[in-house]
mmCIF file of C-alpha atoms in Angstrom:
data_model
loop_
_atom_site.group_PDB
_atom_site.id
_atom_site.type_symbol
_atom_site.label_atom_id
_atom_site.label_comp_id
_atom_site.label_asym_id
_atom_site.label_seq_id
_atom_site.Cartn_x
_atom_site.Cartn_y
_atom_site.Cartn_z
ATOM 1 C CA MET A 627 243.037 245.784 146.892
ATOM 2 C CA GLU A 628 243.961 242.430 148.613
ATOM 3 C CA ASN A 629 242.680 239.433 147.055
ATOM 4 C CA ILE A 630 240.605 238.252 150.164
ATOM 5 C CA PHE A 631 237.483 236.483 150.193
ATOM 6 C CA TYR A 632 235.599 237.973 152.932
ATOM 7 C CA THR A 633 231.992 237.330 153.787
ATOM 8 C CA LEU A 634 229.370 237.939 156.526
ATOM 9 C CA PHE A 635 227.157 235.121 157.306
ATOM 10 C CA THR A 636 223.846 235.798 159.064
ATOM 11 C CA ILE A 637 222.133 232.725 159.695
ATOM 12 C CA THR A 638 218.751 232.081 161.058
ATOM 13 C CA TYR A 639 218.091 228.808 162.867
ATOM 14 C CA HIS A 640 214.672 227.735 164.396
ATOM 15 C CA LEU A 641 215.241 225.874 167.292
ATOM 16 C CA GLY A 642 211.775 226.347 169.220
ATOM 17 C CA ALA A 643 212.349 230.123 168.793
ATOM 18 C CA PHE A 644 214.349 231.933 166.234
ATOM 19 C CA SER A 645 217.954 232.861 167.065
ATOM 20 C CA VAL A 646 219.740 235.283 164.873
ATOM 21 C CA PHE A 647 223.546 235.791 164.902
ATOM 22 C CA SER A 648 226.366 236.814 162.566
ATOM 23 C CA ILE A 649 229.557 235.165 162.008
ATOM 24 C CA LYS A 650 232.676 236.962 160.266
ATOM 25 C CA PHE A 651 234.607 234.415 158.106
ATOM 26 C CA ASN A 652 237.807 235.414 156.443
ATOM 27 C CA LEU A 653 239.383 232.898 154.004
ATOM 28 C CA PRO A 654 241.892 234.458 151.522
ATOM 29 C CA THR A 655 243.171 231.030 150.635
ATOM 30 C CA LYS A 656 242.411 229.508 147.013
ATOM 31 C CA ILE A 657 241.619 225.806 147.908
ATOM 32 C CA VAL A 658 242.646 223.122 145.178
ATOM 33 C CA PHE A 659 241.351 219.806 146.261
ATOM 34 C CA GLU A 660 241.495 216.898 143.914
ATOM 35 C CA ARG A 661 243.579 213.836 143.063
ATOM 36 C CA GLY A 662 246.817 214.686 141.088
ATOM 37 C CA ALA A 663 246.637 218.436 142.174
ATOM 38 C CA ILE A 664 250.352 218.216 143.072
ATOM 39 C CA THR A 665 251.336 217.868 139.369
ATOM 40 C CA LYS A 666 249.484 221.135 138.602
ATOM 41 C CA VAL A 667 251.514 223.117 141.131
ATOM 42 C CA GLY A 668 253.069 225.391 138.637
ATOM 43 C CA TYR A 669 249.780 226.280 136.999
ATOM 44 C CA GLU A 670 248.186 227.200 140.497
ATOM 45 C CA VAL A 671 251.199 229.288 141.793
ATOM 46 C CA GLU A 672 251.772 231.184 138.584
ATOM 47 C CA GLY A 673 251.834 234.875 139.338
ATOM 48 C CA LEU A 674 252.949 234.572 142.979
ATOM 49 C CA GLY A 675 256.634 235.122 142.183
ATOM 50 C CA LYS A 676 259.697 234.241 140.084
ATOM 51 C CA LYS A 677 261.643 232.045 142.590
ATOM 52 C CA ALA A 678 260.143 229.753 145.308
ATOM 53 C CA LEU A 679 261.734 228.489 148.779
ATOM 54 C CA ILE A 680 260.385 225.058 149.101
ATOM 55 C CA VAL A 681 260.325 224.025 152.637
ATOM 56 C CA ILE A 682 260.359 220.354 153.586
ATOM 57 C CA THR A 683 261.246 218.488 156.878
ATOM 58 C CA ARG A 684 264.710 216.722 157.124
ATOM 59 C CA GLY A 685 263.198 213.187 157.191
ATOM 60 C CA GLY A 686 263.512 212.477 153.501
ATOM 61 C CA SER A 687 260.038 211.408 152.624
ATOM 62 C CA MET A 688 259.159 214.034 150.250
ATOM 63 C CA ILE A 689 262.229 212.952 148.078
ATOM 64 C CA LYS A 690 261.670 209.273 148.662
ATOM 65 C CA PHE A 691 257.971 209.399 147.407
ATOM 66 C CA GLY A 692 258.426 211.863 144.471
ATOM 67 C CA TYR A 693 256.491 214.639 146.010
ATOM 68 C CA LEU A 694 259.199 217.093 146.026
ATOM 69 C CA GLY A 695 259.921 215.964 142.391
ATOM 70 C CA ASN A 696 256.373 216.530 141.350
ATOM 71 C CA VAL A 697 256.517 220.265 142.758
ATOM 72 C CA ARG A 698 259.921 220.769 140.959
ATOM 73 C CA LEU A 699 258.557 219.711 137.518
ATOM 74 C CA GLY A 700 255.492 221.733 138.002
ATOM 75 C CA LEU A 701 257.484 224.862 138.729
ATOM 76 C CA GLU A 702 260.136 224.258 135.961
ATOM 77 C CA ALA A 703 257.375 223.766 133.322
ATOM 78 C CA ARG A 704 256.189 227.268 134.087
ATOM 79 C CA GLY A 705 259.614 228.724 134.209
ATOM 80 C CA ILE A 706 259.668 229.379 137.901
ATOM 81 C CA LYS A 707 262.905 228.870 139.756
ATOM 82 C CA TYR A 708 263.265 227.417 143.073
ATOM 83 C CA VAL A 709 265.489 226.350 146.045
ATOM 84 C CA VAL A 710 264.795 223.744 148.614
ATOM 85 C CA TYR A 711 265.226 224.202 152.464
ATOM 86 C CA ASN A 712 265.104 221.040 154.301
ATOM 87 C CA ASN A 713 266.694 221.907 157.699
ATOM 88 C CA VAL A 714 263.308 221.670 159.631
ATOM 89 C CA SER A 715 262.661 219.305 162.628
ATOM 90 C CA SER A 716 259.382 217.444 163.237
ATOM 91 C CA ASN A 717 258.611 220.044 165.869
ATOM 92 C CA PRO A 718 260.246 223.194 164.161
ATOM 93 C CA ARG A 719 262.419 225.620 166.069
ATOM 94 C CA ALA A 720 262.651 229.413 165.893
ATOM 95 C CA GLU A 721 266.486 229.126 164.656
ATOM 96 C CA GLU A 722 265.450 226.749 161.695
ATOM 97 C CA VAL A 723 263.055 229.475 160.596
ATOM 98 C CA GLU A 724 265.798 232.099 160.815
ATOM 99 C CA LYS A 725 268.142 229.885 158.779
ATOM 100 C CA GLY A 726 265.346 229.382 156.157
ATOM 101 C CA VAL A 727 265.052 233.226 156.035
ATOM 102 C CA GLU A 728 268.810 233.520 155.389
ATOM 103 C CA VAL A 729 268.614 231.104 152.585
ATOM 104 C CA ALA A 730 265.611 232.752 150.962
ATOM 105 C CA GLU A 731 267.316 236.141 151.216
ATOM 106 C CA LYS A 732 270.503 234.751 149.691
ATOM 107 C CA GLU A 733 268.668 233.025 146.803
ATOM 108 C CA LYS A 734 266.382 236.103 146.165
ATOM 109 C CA CYS A 735 263.273 233.965 146.755
ATOM 110 C CA ASP A 736 259.935 235.861 146.478
ATOM 111 C CA PHE A 737 257.536 233.345 147.740
ATOM 112 C CA VAL A 738 257.482 230.335 149.852
ATOM 113 C CA ILE A 739 255.988 226.768 149.298
ATOM 114 C CA GLY A 740 255.369 224.418 152.449
ATOM 115 C CA LEU A 741 255.409 220.711 151.486
ATOM 116 C CA GLY A 742 254.605 217.970 153.913
ATOM 117 C CA GLY A 743 252.955 217.980 157.283
ATOM 118 C CA GLY A 744 252.151 220.883 159.721
ATOM 119 C CA SER A 745 255.848 221.265 160.457
ATOM 120 C CA ALA A 746 256.867 222.333 157.075
ATOM 121 C CA ILE A 747 253.739 224.426 156.469
ATOM 122 C CA ASP A 748 254.082 226.297 159.688
ATOM 123 C CA THR A 749 257.754 226.811 159.092
ATOM 124 C CA ALA A 750 256.881 228.060 155.580
ATOM 125 C CA LYS A 751 254.630 230.556 157.108
ATOM 126 C CA ALA A 752 257.046 231.753 159.661
ATOM 127 C CA ILE A 753 259.745 232.071 156.976
ATOM 128 C CA ALA A 754 257.335 234.196 154.814
ATOM 129 C CA ALA A 755 256.156 236.412 157.640
ATOM 130 C CA THR A 756 259.907 237.213 158.697
ATOM 131 C CA LEU A 757 260.700 237.985 155.066
ATOM 132 C CA GLY A 758 257.767 240.304 154.740
ATOM 133 C CA SER A 759 257.914 242.049 158.007
ATOM 134 C CA GLY A 760 261.694 242.575 158.270
ATOM 135 C CA LYS A 761 262.477 241.780 161.864
ATOM 136 C CA PRO A 762 264.096 238.692 163.482
ATOM 137 C CA PHE A 763 261.544 235.917 163.595
ATOM 138 C CA ILE A 764 261.809 235.468 167.445
ATOM 139 C CA LYS A 765 260.345 238.918 168.067
ATOM 140 C CA TYR A 766 257.130 237.959 166.224
ATOM 141 C CA LEU A 767 257.163 234.526 167.909
ATOM 142 C CA ARG A 768 257.366 236.393 171.382
ATOM 143 C CA ARG A 769 254.905 238.839 170.262
ATOM 144 C CA GLU A 770 257.265 241.745 170.804
ATOM 145 C CA LYS A 771 256.618 242.833 167.222
ATOM 146 C CA GLU A 772 253.447 242.468 164.950
ATOM 147 C CA ILE A 773 253.676 240.923 161.710
ATOM 148 C CA SER A 774 252.816 243.505 158.984
ATOM 149 C CA ALA A 775 253.232 241.587 155.873
ATOM 150 C CA ALA A 776 254.252 238.230 154.383
ATOM 151 C CA TYR A 777 255.732 236.967 151.268
ATOM 152 C CA PRO A 778 253.001 234.668 149.420
ATOM 153 C CA ILE A 779 252.548 231.293 150.901
ATOM 154 C CA VAL A 780 251.636 228.043 149.268
ATOM 155 C CA ALA A 781 250.641 225.037 151.361
ATOM 156 C CA ILE A 782 250.775 221.473 150.185
ATOM 157 C CA PRO A 783 249.829 219.003 152.893
ATOM 158 C CA THR A 784 250.836 215.542 152.615
ATOM 159 C CA THR A 785 249.197 214.269 155.953
ATOM 160 C CA HIS A 786 245.564 214.512 156.829
ATOM 161 C CA GLY A 787 246.008 216.059 160.258
ATOM 162 C CA THR A 788 247.436 219.523 160.176
ATOM 163 C CA GLY A 789 244.789 221.908 158.892
ATOM 164 C CA SER A 790 247.494 224.683 158.605
ATOM 165 C CA GLU A 791 246.842 224.954 155.020
ATOM 166 C CA VAL A 792 243.746 227.032 155.799
ATOM 167 C CA ASP A 793 244.317 228.708 158.834
ATOM 168 C CA LYS A 794 246.225 231.906 160.256
ATOM 169 C CA TYR A 795 248.431 230.149 162.652
ATOM 170 C CA ALA A 796 252.012 228.863 162.941
ATOM 171 C CA VAL A 797 253.444 226.869 165.877
ATOM 172 C CA VAL A 798 257.137 226.950 166.471
ATOM 173 C CA THR A 799 259.363 226.098 169.308
ATOM 174 C CA ASP A 800 261.306 228.866 171.387
ATOM 175 C CA VAL A 801 264.083 226.618 172.485
ATOM 176 C CA GLU A 802 265.448 229.197 174.952
ATOM 177 C CA ARG A 803 262.189 229.434 176.729
ATOM 178 C CA LYS A 804 261.508 225.666 176.114
ATOM 179 C CA ALA A 805 257.916 226.564 174.868
ATOM 180 C CA LYS A 806 255.907 226.102 171.760
ATOM 181 C CA LEU A 807 254.278 229.333 170.798
ATOM 182 C CA THR A 808 251.901 230.207 168.351
ATOM 183 C CA VAL A 809 252.150 233.118 165.751
ATOM 184 C CA ILE A 810 248.711 234.337 164.794
ATOM 185 C CA SER A 811 248.156 236.851 161.780
ATOM 186 C CA ARG A 812 245.878 237.229 158.692
ATOM 187 C CA HIS A 813 248.911 237.784 156.773
ATOM 188 C CA ILE A 814 250.162 234.192 156.902
ATOM 189 C CA TYR A 815 246.972 232.606 155.451
ATOM 190 C CA PRO A 816 248.309 230.817 152.463
ATOM 191 C CA LYS A 817 247.595 232.151 149.031
ATOM 192 C CA VAL A 818 247.031 228.762 147.631
ATOM 193 C CA ALA A 819 246.341 225.439 149.357
ATOM 194 C CA ILE A 820 246.850 222.356 147.140
ATOM 195 C CA LEU A 821 245.302 219.173 148.699
ATOM 196 C CA ASP A 822 245.984 215.962 146.738
ATOM 197 C CA PRO A 823 244.668 212.791 148.446
ATOM 198 C CA GLU A 824 247.236 210.690 146.578
ATOM 199 C CA THR A 825 250.019 212.233 148.553
ATOM 200 C CA THR A 826 248.743 210.740 151.873
ATOM 201 C CA VAL A 827 248.708 206.949 150.648
ATOM 202 C CA THR A 828 252.285 206.735 151.596
ATOM 203 C CA LEU A 829 251.730 207.532 155.262
ATOM 204 C CA PRO A 830 252.609 204.379 157.493
ATOM 205 C CA PRO A 831 249.874 203.122 159.677
ATOM 206 C CA GLN A 832 250.997 204.722 162.991
ATOM 207 C CA LEU A 833 251.469 208.120 161.323
ATOM 208 C CA THR A 834 247.929 207.673 159.647
ATOM 209 C CA ALA A 835 246.286 207.070 162.911
ATOM 210 C CA ALA A 836 248.298 209.888 164.642
ATOM 211 C CA THR A 837 247.518 212.557 161.971
ATOM 212 C CA ALA A 838 243.884 211.704 161.848
ATOM 213 C CA PHE A 839 243.766 211.863 165.634
ATOM 214 C CA ASP A 840 245.204 215.328 165.304
ATOM 215 C CA ALA A 841 242.494 216.401 163.195
ATOM 216 C CA LEU A 842 239.932 214.733 165.304
ATOM 217 C CA SER A 843 241.218 216.648 168.264
ATOM 218 C CA HIS A 844 240.937 219.911 166.286
ATOM 219 C CA ALA A 845 237.330 218.951 165.399
ATOM 220 C CA PHE A 846 236.387 218.105 169.123
ATOM 221 C CA GLU A 847 238.218 221.088 170.698
ATOM 222 C CA ALA A 848 236.522 223.448 168.061
ATOM 223 C CA TYR A 849 233.053 221.962 168.949
ATOM 224 C CA VAL A 850 233.575 222.078 172.698
ATOM 225 C CA ASN A 851 235.003 225.323 173.677
ATOM 226 C CA ARG A 852 234.090 228.788 174.917
ATOM 227 C CA SER A 853 234.590 230.610 171.594
ATOM 228 C CA THR A 854 232.712 227.975 169.431
ATOM 229 C CA ASN A 855 229.884 229.286 166.945
ATOM 230 C CA ARG A 856 227.544 227.487 164.558
ATOM 231 C CA LEU A 857 229.914 227.569 161.472
ATOM 232 C CA ALA A 858 232.748 226.209 163.318
ATOM 233 C CA ARG A 859 230.405 223.472 164.543
ATOM 234 C CA VAL A 860 229.226 222.625 161.020
ATOM 235 C CA PHE A 861 232.769 222.065 159.920
ATOM 236 C CA ALA A 862 233.806 220.271 163.053
ATOM 237 C CA ALA A 863 230.883 217.990 162.903
ATOM 238 C CA GLU A 864 231.441 216.933 159.222
ATOM 239 C CA SER A 865 235.118 216.494 159.972
ATOM 240 C CA MET A 866 234.792 214.134 163.041
ATOM 241 C CA LYS A 867 232.095 212.150 161.222
ATOM 242 C CA ASN A 868 234.424 211.523 158.368
ATOM 243 C CA ILE A 869 237.365 210.808 160.479
ATOM 244 C CA VAL A 870 235.844 208.113 162.624
ATOM 245 C CA GLU A 871 234.075 206.491 159.739
ATOM 246 C CA ASN A 872 237.339 206.104 157.886
ATOM 247 C CA ILE A 873 240.330 205.990 160.245
ATOM 248 C CA GLU A 874 240.399 202.451 160.914
ATOM 249 C CA HIS A 875 240.195 201.416 157.194
ATOM 250 C CA ALA A 876 243.002 203.791 156.508
ATOM 251 C CA VAL A 877 245.202 202.293 158.967
ATOM 252 C CA LYS A 878 244.573 198.703 157.583
ATOM 253 C CA HIS A 879 244.118 199.585 154.006
ATOM 254 C CA GLY A 880 246.279 202.734 153.270
ATOM 255 C CA LEU A 881 246.202 202.543 149.600
ATOM 256 C CA ASN A 882 242.466 203.042 149.546
ATOM 257 C CA ILE A 883 242.267 206.484 147.906
ATOM 258 C CA ALA A 884 238.585 206.997 148.654
ATOM 259 C CA VAL A 885 239.242 206.559 152.458
ATOM 260 C CA ARG A 886 242.363 208.929 152.176
ATOM 261 C CA THR A 887 240.325 211.592 150.384
ATOM 262 C CA LYS A 888 237.729 211.743 153.076
ATOM 263 C CA LEU A 889 240.392 211.888 155.841
ATOM 264 C CA LEU A 890 242.077 214.667 154.064
ATOM 265 C CA TRP A 891 238.829 216.565 153.425
ATOM 266 C CA ALA A 892 238.163 216.015 157.165
ATOM 267 C CA SER A 893 241.563 217.466 158.205
ATOM 268 C CA MET A 894 240.784 220.629 156.077
ATOM 269 C CA LEU A 895 237.358 221.164 157.655
ATOM 270 C CA ALA A 896 238.770 220.761 161.137
ATOM 271 C CA GLY A 897 241.413 223.484 160.135
ATOM 272 C CA LEU A 898 238.771 225.818 159.149
ATOM 273 C CA ALA A 899 237.033 225.119 162.459
ATOM 274 C CA ILE A 900 239.947 225.988 164.447
ATOM 275 C CA ASP A 901 240.733 228.955 162.327
ATOM 276 C CA LEU A 902 237.297 230.525 163.559
ATOM 277 C CA VAL A 903 237.522 229.497 167.194
ATOM 278 C CA ARG A 904 241.056 228.157 168.028
ATOM 279 C CA THR A 905 241.562 224.901 170.089
ATOM 280 C CA ALA A 906 241.326 224.451 173.747
ATOM 281 C CA LEU A 907 242.770 222.480 176.896
ATOM 282 C CA CYS A 908 243.880 219.376 175.071
ATOM 283 C CA HIS A 909 246.348 221.543 172.753
ATOM 284 C CA ALA A 910 247.293 223.685 175.682
ATOM 285 C CA MET A 911 248.723 220.393 177.325
ATOM 286 C CA GLU A 912 250.122 218.851 174.278
ATOM 287 C CA HIS A 913 252.367 221.885 173.361
ATOM 288 C CA PRO A 914 254.356 221.680 176.583
ATOM 289 C CA LEU A 915 254.684 218.070 176.141
ATOM 290 C CA SER A 916 256.418 218.285 172.637
ATOM 291 C CA ALA A 917 258.334 221.368 173.682
ATOM 292 C CA PHE A 918 259.926 219.373 176.545
ATOM 293 C CA TYR A 919 260.170 216.198 174.377
ATOM 294 C CA PRO A 920 260.549 217.290 170.758
ATOM 295 C CA HIS A 921 260.618 213.703 169.415
ATOM 296 C CA VAL A 922 256.852 213.313 170.491
ATOM 297 C CA HIS A 923 254.735 213.559 167.401
ATOM 298 C CA HIS A 924 252.020 216.265 167.982
ATOM 299 C CA GLY A 925 249.314 214.076 166.827
ATOM 300 C CA LEU A 926 250.189 211.176 169.161
ATOM 301 C CA GLY A 927 250.549 213.436 171.933
ATOM 302 C CA LEU A 928 247.169 214.682 171.590
ATOM 303 C CA THR A 929 245.895 211.105 171.272
ATOM 304 C CA ILE A 930 247.400 210.231 174.509
ATOM 305 C CA LEU A 931 246.043 213.331 176.386
ATOM 306 C CA MET A 932 242.617 213.358 174.834
ATOM 307 C CA PRO A 933 240.631 210.813 177.009
ATOM 308 C CA ALA A 934 241.738 212.449 180.072
ATOM 309 C CA TRP A 935 240.762 216.072 178.398
ATOM 310 C CA ILE A 936 237.358 214.525 177.723
ATOM 311 C CA LYS A 937 236.713 213.260 181.129
ATOM 312 C CA PHE A 938 237.850 216.420 182.813
ATOM 313 C CA THR A 939 235.738 218.773 180.384
ATOM 314 C CA LEU A 940 232.522 216.529 180.451
ATOM 315 C CA GLU A 941 231.306 217.953 183.571
ATOM 316 C CA SER A 942 230.881 221.566 182.061
ATOM 317 C CA ALA A 943 230.039 220.403 178.499
ATOM 318 C CA LYS A 944 227.660 217.353 178.818
ATOM 319 C CA GLU A 945 225.325 218.698 176.254
ATOM 320 C CA ASP A 946 228.045 219.335 173.736
ATOM 321 C CA PHE A 947 229.573 215.847 174.137
ATOM 322 C CA ALA A 948 226.004 214.246 173.798
ATOM 323 C CA GLU A 949 225.536 216.198 170.543
ATOM 324 C CA ILE A 950 228.979 214.809 169.401
ATOM 325 C CA ALA A 951 227.708 211.246 170.464
ATOM 326 C CA GLU A 952 224.859 211.799 167.808
ATOM 327 C CA ILE A 953 227.289 212.998 165.338
ATOM 328 C CA LEU A 954 229.545 209.950 165.773
ATOM 329 C CA GLY A 955 226.618 207.722 165.240
ATOM 330 C CA LEU A 956 226.712 206.180 168.731
ATOM 331 C CA LYS A 957 223.758 204.279 170.091
ATOM 332 C CA THR A 958 222.217 206.980 172.453
ATOM 333 C CA GLU A 959 218.566 206.061 172.316
ATOM 334 C CA GLY A 960 217.279 205.735 175.841
ATOM 335 C CA LEU A 961 220.388 207.273 177.325
ATOM 336 C CA THR A 962 220.575 210.296 179.566
ATOM 337 C CA ILE A 963 222.629 213.298 178.448
ATOM 338 C CA ASP A 964 225.209 212.283 180.920
ATOM 339 C CA GLN A 965 225.289 208.625 179.723
ATOM 340 C CA ALA A 966 225.551 209.922 175.956
ATOM 341 C CA ALA A 967 228.292 212.255 176.867
ATOM 342 C CA LYS A 968 230.314 209.521 178.736
ATOM 343 C CA ALA A 969 229.733 207.232 175.795
ATOM 344 C CA VAL A 970 232.109 209.611 173.721
ATOM 345 C CA TYR A 971 234.945 209.049 176.207
ATOM 346 C CA ASN A 972 234.534 205.297 175.827
ATOM 347 C CA PHE A 973 234.354 205.497 172.111
ATOM 348 C CA VAL A 974 237.670 207.451 171.984
ATOM 349 C CA VAL A 975 239.470 205.122 174.294
ATOM 350 C CA ASP A 976 238.392 202.087 172.221
ATOM 351 C CA LEU A 977 239.273 203.888 168.875
ATOM 352 C CA ARG A 978 242.790 204.561 170.025
ATOM 353 C CA GLU A 979 243.117 200.913 170.721
ATOM 354 C CA LYS A 980 241.641 199.881 167.558
ATOM 355 C CA VAL A 981 243.979 201.993 165.665
ATOM 356 C CA GLY A 982 247.205 201.042 167.458
ATOM 357 C CA LEU A 983 247.709 204.206 169.552
ATOM 358 C CA ASN A 984 247.044 202.926 173.066
ATOM 359 C CA PHE A 985 250.001 204.444 174.608
ATOM 360 C CA LYS A 986 250.682 206.451 177.748
ATOM 361 C CA LEU A 987 253.143 209.426 178.225
ATOM 362 C CA ARG A 988 255.664 206.977 179.986
ATOM 363 C CA ASP A 989 255.659 204.831 176.834
ATOM 364 C CA LEU A 990 257.092 207.902 174.903
ATOM 365 C CA GLY A 991 259.998 208.435 177.503
ATOM 366 C CA VAL A 992 258.313 211.311 179.480
ATOM 367 C CA LYS A 993 259.725 211.671 183.125
ATOM 368 C CA ALA A 994 257.062 212.035 185.778
ATOM 369 C CA GLU A 995 259.242 214.689 187.441
ATOM 370 C CA ASP A 996 258.769 216.964 184.472
ATOM 371 C CA ILE A 997 254.985 217.176 184.760
ATOM 372 C CA ASP A 998 255.091 220.063 187.146
ATOM 373 C CA ALA A 999 257.282 222.140 184.801
ATOM 374 C CA MET A 1000 254.968 221.064 181.994
ATOM 375 C CA VAL A 1001 251.891 222.459 184.030
ATOM 376 C CA GLU A 1002 253.862 225.751 184.808
ATOM 377 C CA ASN A 1003 254.758 226.059 181.014
ATOM 378 C CA ALA A 1004 250.905 225.560 180.013
ATOM 379 C CA PHE A 1005 249.808 228.247 182.332
ATOM 380 C CA THR A 1006 252.567 230.646 181.313
ATOM 381 C CA TYR A 1007 252.275 230.292 177.488
ATOM 382 C CA MET A 1008 249.029 228.530 176.835
ATOM 383 C CA LYS A 1009 246.847 230.475 179.074
ATOM 384 C CA ALA A 1010 244.511 231.621 176.255
ATOM 385 C CA LEU A 1011 243.715 228.043 175.114
ATOM 386 C CA ILE A 1012 243.339 226.967 178.802
ATOM 387 C CA GLU A 1013 240.635 229.635 179.346
ATOM 388 C CA ASN A 1014 238.892 228.639 176.008
ATOM 389 C CA ASN A 1015 238.039 225.252 177.586
ATOM 390 C CA PRO A 1016 234.629 224.946 178.966
ATOM 391 C CA ARG A 1017 236.061 223.967 182.298
ATOM 392 C CA ILE A 1018 239.175 225.839 183.291
ATOM 393 C CA PRO A 1019 241.403 223.815 185.423
ATOM 394 C CA THR A 1020 243.678 224.714 188.355
ATOM 395 C CA LYS A 1021 247.145 223.828 188.218
ATOM 396 C CA ASP A 1022 246.560 220.806 190.355
ATOM 397 C CA GLU A 1023 243.651 219.714 188.247
ATOM 398 C CA LEU A 1024 245.957 220.086 185.112
ATOM 399 C CA LYS A 1025 248.757 217.901 186.916
ATOM 400 C CA LYS A 1026 246.082 215.296 187.572
ATOM 401 C CA ILE A 1027 245.068 215.221 183.990
ATOM 402 C CA TYR A 1028 248.757 214.839 182.880
ATOM 403 C CA LEU A 1029 249.193 211.985 185.535
ATOM 404 C CA GLU A 1030 245.931 210.134 184.422
ATOM 405 C CA SER A 1031 247.617 210.073 180.835
ATOM 406 C CA TYR A 1032 251.078 208.928 182.137
#
């Protein structure tokens, strides 16, 4: 029997009248959330396998700040062997997954650890799925084959933005198609997620802000989409509240562990929210952006696109954004629903500036002549997320949103 925590929530709310509904929530991941948790890796992963493939990005921060060393020591203490794979980009590519699979097979690894941000964790998931299912990864990425199994996965996030440690998604770039695609499978839920707030204090200010905005986008899009439900909104509301209360302080005072703890908690909650209901148009627009421009950090791309996404979506989701205004603690007394909803837009624009992310696409080197191709890319590969948005754009409208962010 699979070790899966599976529960059916049937919740009754009194909203003038009784409303009964059911939510299926599948979370097979053991979550370990505490300061110093990274030093207990060996204990938490014991029994998953005899040799781990540790996946990190090639930037070197996991080595520089000692996080890889912590994981190594923990595994060694339990007699677990390991090999490190660090050929991973900040926006991982399919060929990097395949090379990781080759290393794991050569070294006879039987489980995979993703250490770092979403890039490392998503790559670890993709490698584990390919090892378990037996076909070339590109076939799963292009949905020519279904994932049937995966080697055990351990996720150790060191940013407060991904949420990948608790979801069933892995985003990888198909370079040939110039598209970021999403693998979706219940088999790639991590067996264990180890969240240690102390590993996030080394994030520099801009990355602190960008990863927090990544999580904020997850929370907003989970709250405002066609698939949303009450449980997703519970997670999303708590997430966005913690983010807006702590992001500025984290940017200015990065060593404050209490603030970092709240942001990491918020990121995990937003991950749970999108695991239930996916994201929407903002992500549908960002994926083509960082597929065309791989140097663009996913969180920064979302930050730039978010105000234009809100402005476009407001028309079809005024009540939702008015609720978000209340959640964020904005002054809404005496405001109409329209005014409260628009206050969220103004708040996000102001928050971007306060945390030093007041950029436009042109500031990242994006060329205006690529926008038409990005629109086509979004409608080709991100149609499910586009159609999950409360207001579905035409191609001309999507182009206008990009141009407003340009």
